[in-house]
Coordinates of C-alpha atoms in Angstrom, one line a residue:
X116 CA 77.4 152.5 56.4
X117 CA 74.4 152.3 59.0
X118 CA 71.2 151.9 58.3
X119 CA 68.9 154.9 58.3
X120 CA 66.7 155.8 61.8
X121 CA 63.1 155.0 61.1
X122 CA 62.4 158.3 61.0
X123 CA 63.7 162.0 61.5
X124 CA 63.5 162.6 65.2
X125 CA 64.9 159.2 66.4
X126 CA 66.1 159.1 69.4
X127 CA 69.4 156.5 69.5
X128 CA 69.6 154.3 72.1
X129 CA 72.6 152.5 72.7
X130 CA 72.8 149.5 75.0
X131 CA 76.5 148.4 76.4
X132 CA 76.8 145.0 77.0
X133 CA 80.0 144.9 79.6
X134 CA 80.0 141.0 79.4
X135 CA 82.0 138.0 77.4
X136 CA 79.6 136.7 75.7
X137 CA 75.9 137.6 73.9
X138 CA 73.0 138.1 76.0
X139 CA 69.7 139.4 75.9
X140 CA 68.4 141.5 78.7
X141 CA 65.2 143.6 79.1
X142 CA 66.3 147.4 78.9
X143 CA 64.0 150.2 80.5
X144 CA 64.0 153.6 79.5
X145 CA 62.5 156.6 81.2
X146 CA 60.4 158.4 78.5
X147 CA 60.7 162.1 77.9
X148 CA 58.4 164.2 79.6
X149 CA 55.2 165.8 78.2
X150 CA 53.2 168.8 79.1
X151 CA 50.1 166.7 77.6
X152 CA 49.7 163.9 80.1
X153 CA 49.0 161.2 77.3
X154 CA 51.4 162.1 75.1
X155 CA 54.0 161.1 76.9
X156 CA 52.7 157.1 76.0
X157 CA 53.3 157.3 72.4
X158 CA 56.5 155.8 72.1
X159 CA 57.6 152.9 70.3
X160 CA 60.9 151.1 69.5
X161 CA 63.1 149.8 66.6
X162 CA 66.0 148.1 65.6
X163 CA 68.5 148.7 63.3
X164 CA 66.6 147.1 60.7
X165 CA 63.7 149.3 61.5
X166 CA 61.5 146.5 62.8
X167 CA 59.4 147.8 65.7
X168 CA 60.1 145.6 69.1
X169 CA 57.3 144.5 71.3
X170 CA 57.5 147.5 74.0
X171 CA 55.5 147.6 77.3
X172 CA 54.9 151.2 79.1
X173 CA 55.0 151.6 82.5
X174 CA 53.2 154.3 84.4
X175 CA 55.2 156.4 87.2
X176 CA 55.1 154.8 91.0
X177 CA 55.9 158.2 92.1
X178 CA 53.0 160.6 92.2
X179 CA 55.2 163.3 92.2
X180 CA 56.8 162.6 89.2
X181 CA 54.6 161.9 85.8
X182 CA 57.4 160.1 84.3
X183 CA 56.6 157.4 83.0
X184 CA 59.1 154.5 81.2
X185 CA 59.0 152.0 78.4
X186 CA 60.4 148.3 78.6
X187 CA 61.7 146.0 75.9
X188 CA 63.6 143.1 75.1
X189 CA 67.0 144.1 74.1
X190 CA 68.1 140.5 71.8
X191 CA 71.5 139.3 71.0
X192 CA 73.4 142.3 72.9
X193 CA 77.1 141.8 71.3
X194 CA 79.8 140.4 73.6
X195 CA 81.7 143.5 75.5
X196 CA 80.0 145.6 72.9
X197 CA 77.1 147.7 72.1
X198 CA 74.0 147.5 69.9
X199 CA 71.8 150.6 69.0
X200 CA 67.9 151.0 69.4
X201 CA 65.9 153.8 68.1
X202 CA 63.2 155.5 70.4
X203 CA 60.4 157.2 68.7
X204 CA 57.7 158.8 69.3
X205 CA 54.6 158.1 67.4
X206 CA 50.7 158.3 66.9
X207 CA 48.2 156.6 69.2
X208 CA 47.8 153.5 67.7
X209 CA 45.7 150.2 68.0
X210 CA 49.3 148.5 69.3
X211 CA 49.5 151.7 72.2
X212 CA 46.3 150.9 72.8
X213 CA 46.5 147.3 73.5
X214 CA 49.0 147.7 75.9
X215 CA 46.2 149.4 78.2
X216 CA 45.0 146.4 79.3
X217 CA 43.1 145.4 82.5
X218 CA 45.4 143.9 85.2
X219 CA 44.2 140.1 85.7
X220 CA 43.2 139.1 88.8
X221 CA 45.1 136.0 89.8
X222 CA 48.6 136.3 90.8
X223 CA 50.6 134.1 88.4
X224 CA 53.7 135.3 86.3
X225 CA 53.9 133.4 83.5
X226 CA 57.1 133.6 80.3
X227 CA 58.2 131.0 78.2
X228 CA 60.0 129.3 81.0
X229 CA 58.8 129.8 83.9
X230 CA 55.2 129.9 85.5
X231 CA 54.9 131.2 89.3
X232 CA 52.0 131.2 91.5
X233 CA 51.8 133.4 94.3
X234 CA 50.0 133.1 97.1
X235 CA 47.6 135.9 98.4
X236 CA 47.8 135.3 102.0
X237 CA 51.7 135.2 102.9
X238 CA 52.9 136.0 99.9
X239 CA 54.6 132.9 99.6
X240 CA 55.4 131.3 95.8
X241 CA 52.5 128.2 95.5
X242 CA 54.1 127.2 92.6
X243 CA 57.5 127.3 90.5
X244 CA 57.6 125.0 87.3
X245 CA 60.5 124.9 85.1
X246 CA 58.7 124.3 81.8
X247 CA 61.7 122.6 80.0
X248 CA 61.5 119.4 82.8
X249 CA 57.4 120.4 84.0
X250 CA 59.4 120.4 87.3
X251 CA 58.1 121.9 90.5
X252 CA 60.5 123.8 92.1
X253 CA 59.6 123.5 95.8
X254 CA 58.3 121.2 98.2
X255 CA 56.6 123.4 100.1
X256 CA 55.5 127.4 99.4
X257 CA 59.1 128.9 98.3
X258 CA 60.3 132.6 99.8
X259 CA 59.4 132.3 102.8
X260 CA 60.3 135.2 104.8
X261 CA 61.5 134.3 108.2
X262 CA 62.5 136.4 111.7
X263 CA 64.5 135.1 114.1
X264 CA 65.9 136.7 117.6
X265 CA 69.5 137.2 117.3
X266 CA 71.6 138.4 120.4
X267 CA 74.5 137.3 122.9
X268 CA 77.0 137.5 120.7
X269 CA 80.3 139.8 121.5
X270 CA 80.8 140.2 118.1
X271 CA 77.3 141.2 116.9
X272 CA 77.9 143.1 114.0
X273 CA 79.9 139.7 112.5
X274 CA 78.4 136.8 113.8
X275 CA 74.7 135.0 114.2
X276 CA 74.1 133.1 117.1
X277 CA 74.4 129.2 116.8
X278 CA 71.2 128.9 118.4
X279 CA 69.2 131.8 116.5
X280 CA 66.6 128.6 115.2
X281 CA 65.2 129.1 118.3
X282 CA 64.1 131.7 119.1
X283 CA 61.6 132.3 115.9
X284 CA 60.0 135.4 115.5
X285 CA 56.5 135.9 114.7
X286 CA 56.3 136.0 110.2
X287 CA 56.2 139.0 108.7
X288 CA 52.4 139.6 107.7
X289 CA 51.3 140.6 104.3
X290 CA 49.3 144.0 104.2
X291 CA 48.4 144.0 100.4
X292 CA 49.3 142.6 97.1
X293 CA 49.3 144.3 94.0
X294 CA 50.2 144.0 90.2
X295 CA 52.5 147.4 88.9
X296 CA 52.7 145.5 85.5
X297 CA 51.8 142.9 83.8
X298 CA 52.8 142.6 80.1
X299 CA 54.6 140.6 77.6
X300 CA 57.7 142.1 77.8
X301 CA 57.9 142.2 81.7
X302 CA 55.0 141.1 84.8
X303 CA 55.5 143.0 88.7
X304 CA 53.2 141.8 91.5
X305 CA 54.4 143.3 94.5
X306 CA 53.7 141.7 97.9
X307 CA 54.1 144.4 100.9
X308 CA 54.5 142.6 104.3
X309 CA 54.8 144.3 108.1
X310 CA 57.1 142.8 110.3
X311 CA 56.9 144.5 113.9
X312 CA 58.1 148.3 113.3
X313 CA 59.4 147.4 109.3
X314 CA 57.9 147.6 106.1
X315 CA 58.7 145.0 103.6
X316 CA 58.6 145.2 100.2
X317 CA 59.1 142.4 97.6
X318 CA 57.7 142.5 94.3
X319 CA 58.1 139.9 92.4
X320 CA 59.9 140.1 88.3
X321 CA 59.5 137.8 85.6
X322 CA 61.0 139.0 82.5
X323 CA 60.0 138.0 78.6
X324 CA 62.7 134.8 77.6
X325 CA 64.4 134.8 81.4
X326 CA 64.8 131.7 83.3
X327 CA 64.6 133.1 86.7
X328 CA 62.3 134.4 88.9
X329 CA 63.4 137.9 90.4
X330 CA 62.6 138.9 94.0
X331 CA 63.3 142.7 94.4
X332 CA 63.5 144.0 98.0
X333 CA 62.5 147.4 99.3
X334 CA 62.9 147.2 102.8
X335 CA 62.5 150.4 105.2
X336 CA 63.8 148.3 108.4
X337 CA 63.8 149.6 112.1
X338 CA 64.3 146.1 113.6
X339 CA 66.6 145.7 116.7
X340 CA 68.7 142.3 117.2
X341 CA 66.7 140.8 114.4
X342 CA 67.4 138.2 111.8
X343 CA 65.4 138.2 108.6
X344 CA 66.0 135.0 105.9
X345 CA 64.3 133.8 102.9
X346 CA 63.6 130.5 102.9
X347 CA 63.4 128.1 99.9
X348 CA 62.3 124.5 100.0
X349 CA 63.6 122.5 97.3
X350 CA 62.1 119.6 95.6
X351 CA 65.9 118.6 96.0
X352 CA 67.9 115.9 98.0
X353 CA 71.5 116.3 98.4
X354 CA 74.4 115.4 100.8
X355 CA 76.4 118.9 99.2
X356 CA 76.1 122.3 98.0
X357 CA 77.7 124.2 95.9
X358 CA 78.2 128.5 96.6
X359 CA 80.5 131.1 94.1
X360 CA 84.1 132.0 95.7
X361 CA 86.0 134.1 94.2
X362 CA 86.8 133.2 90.9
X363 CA 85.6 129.5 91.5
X364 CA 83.3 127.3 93.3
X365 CA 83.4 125.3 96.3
X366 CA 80.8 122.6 98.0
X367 CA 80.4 122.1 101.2
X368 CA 78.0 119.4 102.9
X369 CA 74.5 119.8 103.9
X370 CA 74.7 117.2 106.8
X371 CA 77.4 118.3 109.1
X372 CA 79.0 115.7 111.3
X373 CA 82.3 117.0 112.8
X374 CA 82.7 120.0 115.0
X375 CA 84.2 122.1 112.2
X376 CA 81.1 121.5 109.8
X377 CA 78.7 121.9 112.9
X378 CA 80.6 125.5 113.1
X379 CA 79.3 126.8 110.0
X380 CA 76.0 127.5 110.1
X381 CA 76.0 130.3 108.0
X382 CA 78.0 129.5 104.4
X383 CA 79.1 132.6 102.3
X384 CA 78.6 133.1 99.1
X385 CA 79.4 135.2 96.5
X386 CA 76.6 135.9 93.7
X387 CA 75.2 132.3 93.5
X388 CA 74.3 129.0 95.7
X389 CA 73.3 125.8 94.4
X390 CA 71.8 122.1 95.4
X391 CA 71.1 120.1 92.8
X392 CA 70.5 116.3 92.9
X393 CA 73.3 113.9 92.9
X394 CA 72.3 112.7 89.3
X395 CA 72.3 116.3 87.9
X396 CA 69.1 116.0 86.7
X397 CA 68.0 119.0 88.2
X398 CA 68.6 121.6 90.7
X399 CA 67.8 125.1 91.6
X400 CA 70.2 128.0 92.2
X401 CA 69.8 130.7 94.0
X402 CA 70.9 134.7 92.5
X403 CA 71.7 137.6 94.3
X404 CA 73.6 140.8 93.9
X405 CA 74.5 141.8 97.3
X406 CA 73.6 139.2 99.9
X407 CA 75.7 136.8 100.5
X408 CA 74.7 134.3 104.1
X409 CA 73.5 131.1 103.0
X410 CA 72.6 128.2 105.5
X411 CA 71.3 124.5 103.8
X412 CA 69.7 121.5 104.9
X413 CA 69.5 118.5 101.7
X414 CA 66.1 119.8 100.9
X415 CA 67.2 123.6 101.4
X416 CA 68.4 126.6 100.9
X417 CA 67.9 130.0 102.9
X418 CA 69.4 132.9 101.8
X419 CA 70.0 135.9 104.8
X420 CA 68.4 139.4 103.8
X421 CA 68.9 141.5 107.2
X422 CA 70.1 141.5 111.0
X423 CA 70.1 144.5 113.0
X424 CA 73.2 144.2 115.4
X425 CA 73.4 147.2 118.5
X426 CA 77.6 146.3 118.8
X427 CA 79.3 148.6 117.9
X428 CA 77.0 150.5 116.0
X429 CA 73.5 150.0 117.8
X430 CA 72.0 151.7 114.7
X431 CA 73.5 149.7 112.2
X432 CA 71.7 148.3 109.3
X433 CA 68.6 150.3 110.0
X434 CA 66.9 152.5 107.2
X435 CA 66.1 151.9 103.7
X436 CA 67.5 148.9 101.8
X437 CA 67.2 147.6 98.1
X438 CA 68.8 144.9 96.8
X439 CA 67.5 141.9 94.6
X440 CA 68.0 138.0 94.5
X441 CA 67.1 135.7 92.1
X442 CA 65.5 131.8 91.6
X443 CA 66.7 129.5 88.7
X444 CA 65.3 126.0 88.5
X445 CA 67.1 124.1 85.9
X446 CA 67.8 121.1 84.7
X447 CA 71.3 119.3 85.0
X448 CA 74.0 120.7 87.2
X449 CA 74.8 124.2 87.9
X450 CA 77.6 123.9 85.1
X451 CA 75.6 123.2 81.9
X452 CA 72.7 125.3 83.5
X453 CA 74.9 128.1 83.2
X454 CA 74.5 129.6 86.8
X455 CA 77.8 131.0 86.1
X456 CA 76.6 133.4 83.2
X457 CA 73.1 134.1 85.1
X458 CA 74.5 135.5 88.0
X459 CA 76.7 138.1 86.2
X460 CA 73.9 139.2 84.1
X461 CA 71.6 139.6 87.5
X462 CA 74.6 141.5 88.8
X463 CA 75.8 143.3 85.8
X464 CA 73.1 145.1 83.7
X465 CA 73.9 146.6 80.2
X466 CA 74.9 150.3 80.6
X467 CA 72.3 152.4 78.7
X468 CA 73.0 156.0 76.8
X469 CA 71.0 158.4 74.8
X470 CA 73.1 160.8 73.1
X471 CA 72.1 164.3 73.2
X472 CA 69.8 165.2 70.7
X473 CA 72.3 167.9 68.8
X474 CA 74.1 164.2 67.5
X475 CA 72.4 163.2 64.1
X476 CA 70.9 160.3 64.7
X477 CA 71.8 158.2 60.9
X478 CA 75.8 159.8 61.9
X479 CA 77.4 157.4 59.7
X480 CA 80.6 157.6 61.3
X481 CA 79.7 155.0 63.8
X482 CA 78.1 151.4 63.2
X483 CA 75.1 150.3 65.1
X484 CA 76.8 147.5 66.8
X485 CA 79.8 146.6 67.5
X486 CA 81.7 144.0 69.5
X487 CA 84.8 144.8 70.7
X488 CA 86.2 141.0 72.4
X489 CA 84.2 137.4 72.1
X490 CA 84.9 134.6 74.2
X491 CA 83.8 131.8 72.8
X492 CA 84.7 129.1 75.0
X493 CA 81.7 129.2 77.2
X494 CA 83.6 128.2 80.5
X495 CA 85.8 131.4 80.3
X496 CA 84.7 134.3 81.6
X497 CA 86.5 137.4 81.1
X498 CA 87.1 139.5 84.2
X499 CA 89.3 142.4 83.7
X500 CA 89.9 144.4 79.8
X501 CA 92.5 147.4 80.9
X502 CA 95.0 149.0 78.7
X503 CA 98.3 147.6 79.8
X504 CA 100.2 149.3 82.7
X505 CA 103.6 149.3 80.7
X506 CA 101.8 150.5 77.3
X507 CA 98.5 152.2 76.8
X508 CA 98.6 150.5 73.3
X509 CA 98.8 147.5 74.3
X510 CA 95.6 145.8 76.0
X511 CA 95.2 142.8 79.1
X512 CA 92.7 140.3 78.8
X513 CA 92.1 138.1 82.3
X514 CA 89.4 135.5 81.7
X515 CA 89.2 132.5 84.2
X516 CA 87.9 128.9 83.7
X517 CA 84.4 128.2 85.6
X518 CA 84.6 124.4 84.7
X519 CA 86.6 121.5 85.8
X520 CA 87.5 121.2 82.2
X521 CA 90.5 122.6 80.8
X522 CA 90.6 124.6 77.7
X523 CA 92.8 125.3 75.0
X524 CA 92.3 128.5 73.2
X525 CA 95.0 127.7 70.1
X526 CA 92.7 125.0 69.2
X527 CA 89.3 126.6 69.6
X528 CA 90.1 130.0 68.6
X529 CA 88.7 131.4 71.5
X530 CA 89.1 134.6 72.0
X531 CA 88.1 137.4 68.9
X532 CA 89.0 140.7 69.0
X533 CA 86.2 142.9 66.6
X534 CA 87.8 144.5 63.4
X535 CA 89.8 146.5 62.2
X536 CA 92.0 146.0 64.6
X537 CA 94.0 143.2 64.2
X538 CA 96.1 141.8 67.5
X539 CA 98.1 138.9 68.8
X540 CA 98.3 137.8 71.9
X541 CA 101.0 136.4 74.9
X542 CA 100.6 134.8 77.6
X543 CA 101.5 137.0 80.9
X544 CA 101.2 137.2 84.6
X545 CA 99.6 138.8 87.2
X546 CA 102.0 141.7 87.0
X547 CA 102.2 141.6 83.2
X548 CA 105.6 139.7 82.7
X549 CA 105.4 137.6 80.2
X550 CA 105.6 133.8 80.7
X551 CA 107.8 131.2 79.3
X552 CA 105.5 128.1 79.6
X553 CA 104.6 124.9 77.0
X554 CA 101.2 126.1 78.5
X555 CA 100.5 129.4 77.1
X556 CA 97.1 128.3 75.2
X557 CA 95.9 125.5 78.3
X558 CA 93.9 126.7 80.6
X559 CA 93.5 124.6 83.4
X560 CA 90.3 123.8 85.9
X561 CA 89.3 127.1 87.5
X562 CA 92.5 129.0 87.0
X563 CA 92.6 132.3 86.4
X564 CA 95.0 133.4 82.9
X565 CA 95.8 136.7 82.0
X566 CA 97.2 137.9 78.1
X567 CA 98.8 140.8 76.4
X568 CA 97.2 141.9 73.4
X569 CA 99.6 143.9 71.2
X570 CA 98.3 145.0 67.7
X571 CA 99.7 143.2 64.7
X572 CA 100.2 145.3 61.1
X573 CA 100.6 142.3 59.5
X574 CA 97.9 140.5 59.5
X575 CA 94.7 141.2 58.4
X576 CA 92.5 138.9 60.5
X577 CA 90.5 139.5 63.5
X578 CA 91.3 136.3 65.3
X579 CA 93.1 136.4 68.6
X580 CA 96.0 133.8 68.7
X581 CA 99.2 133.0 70.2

């Protein structure tokens, strides 16, 4: 039976965490409006044990809208499952109150791994250490925004111009800076830059217990035949590089010597790059949930925001963009470092619902959390959970390896389905048809494996196994 709400007119909050495996994330929840314009801060929030979570409000950026939200740290979110939060309003109390603080006046974001310094001329990041190695992160002053004329080629809407180094644009120039938050649970300093008829928008994130450094774009642009990049400068050296493909990874070298590697100058990526020292004792990656250019040097890598082609839409790309990347010094490769994991949960947020408020909050049909399928091999990451196409009681599971290692899952018991359902599994294709291997359980380097899960009445465990 689940616990009782903390009090009468709860408010359930229930976040859905989509991923493999348990994560924390911070969760931000537009508070209920108020006729009273105060009342609308009195909110705080529990857990199920009825322990009240460090919350931060934020006030409404919007003056039209008095909305205003709360922020907290959402721990230990099950894997592909859901935890409940309760949202209640309360008295103003000495802990409100001592989230009204003053907003400092240096420009350093600071969590219990990171600590950033921002300049206040350009904008720039003065400073990134990593505080599990004390590391600096970059060379030189890290996001660097960076225009460059881009023209003269047919296909302009596909293609930058080999030679688009030079011919650099004048920097965009910053036109204030400004803290929206500044808390334990999250800190926003927003820089806002001009660059000739565009306004540029970048405040920076640093959330409570997250080892990356978010760079959220708000970008109005009305350039024309412009490329914009963000530059970082890595206290790195390294011959390769390593960028997300589908379903794997692939390096490529920073030093090009034949006419192929001299070709690409711009690398794609999907959600992640990375150059890390040859030694693996440290490297940085680079996040991002929609962009997806990369160009490196050994010391660098520059991620490509915008370019504003006229062929054969001389419009395209123009308006209002908003889209988000990420920085992640670690230490060790990009494998143990998890880059992997990091990226997803940039790119894939938990889904958050409030039930109506006819639902009884202490309903004890329904437990407060609840994980429906674990993966506890870390280098498999599931991808797809569908009913099956040739039975809607039957379930498919595709999880692929991100390592170089292969993994058994008879042995390690890996994958866990929640109870009281109790399942077994098979090893299938692509199309579903199961396979008659010695290999059902090995899953290689990088491959992608796919299994049936078909409910067992005879057992009574909840492990998954073949």
């Amino acid at each position: 039976i689940r616990p009782e709400p903390p009090q009468s007119n709860a408010q359930a909050v229930i976040a859905f965490n989509s991923l493999s495996w348990k994560r924390s994330a911070i969760i931000t929840l537009d508070l209920p409006t108020s006729s009273d314009s105060d009342q609308s801060s009195h909110w705080q929030i529990f857990d199920t044990e009825n322990n009240l979570l460090d919350s931060q409000i934020t006030p409404s950026e919007n003056s039209k809208n008095n909305c205003q939200s709360i922020s907290f740290l959402g721990s230990s979110l099950p894997a592909v499952g859901y935890h409940t939060f309760w949202l209640c309003p309360c008295e103003l109390t000495e802990y409100q109150t001592s989230q009204r603080k003053t907003l400092p006046d240096h420009y350093i974001l600071e969590n219990e791994c990171l600590s950033a310094t921002i300049a206040s001329n350009t904008g720039h990041i003065l400073s990134l250490i990593n505080k599990s190695t004390q590391k600096e992160t970059f060379c030189t002053p890290g996001n660097q925004l960076q225009a460059f004329k881009d023209k003269g080629q047919y296909w302009d809407a596909w293609n930058i111009a080999p030679d688009y180094e030079k011919h650099p644009l004048p920097n965009p120039t910053v036109q204030s800076i400004q803290w929206i938050e500044h808390g334990s649970v999250r800190q926003r300093l927003r820089i806002t830059y001009k660059l000739g008829q565009s306004t540029i928008q970048q405040p920076y994130r640093l959330d409570a217990k997250t080892p990356y450094l978010c760079v959220e774009n708000y970008i109005d642009w009305q350039e024309t035949q412009v490329l914009l990049k963000a530059n970082f400068p890595l206290n790195v050296t390294s011959e390769h590089a390593t960028y997300e493909i589908p379903f794997g990874a692939i390096t490529r070298t920073t030093q090009p010597q034949t006419a192929a590697e001299q070709a690409q100058w711009e690398t794609p990526a999907l959600r992640w790059a990375d150059l890390s020292q040859p030694d693996n004792s440290s490297g940085t990656s680079i996040l991002t949930d929609c962009k997806h250019g990369f160009d490196a040097s050994p010391t660098h890598l520059r991620l490509t925001l915008l370019k504003s082609p006229i062929w054969p839409n001389p419009q395209a790309d123009k308006g209002i963009h908003h889209f988000t990347y990420a920085i992640y010094p670690h230490k060790s490769s990009w494998e143990p470092a998890r880059t992997v994991h990091y990226a997803q949960e940039l790119n894939i947020p938990p889904i958050i619902y409030s039930p109506p408020p006819q639902v009884k909050a202490n309903n004890s049909h329904s437990p407060t959390t609840r994980s429906f399928l674990e993966i506890r091999n870390s280098n498999l990451i599931l991808s797809a959970l569908k009913p099956s196409e040739d039975n809607s009681n039957k379930f498919i599971a595709r999880c692929y390896n991100t390592s170089n290692k292969a993994a058994d899952i008879k042995m390690e018991n890996t994958l866990t389905l929640s109870k009281p359902t109790s399942v077994n599994t098979q090893r299938v294709d692509i199309l579903e048809t199961p396979l008659n291997t010695n290999e059902t359980n090995l899953i290689r380097p990088w491959q992608i494996a796919t299994y049936q899960l078909n409910k067992n009445t005879h057992q009574k465990g909840s492990a998954i196994s073949s």
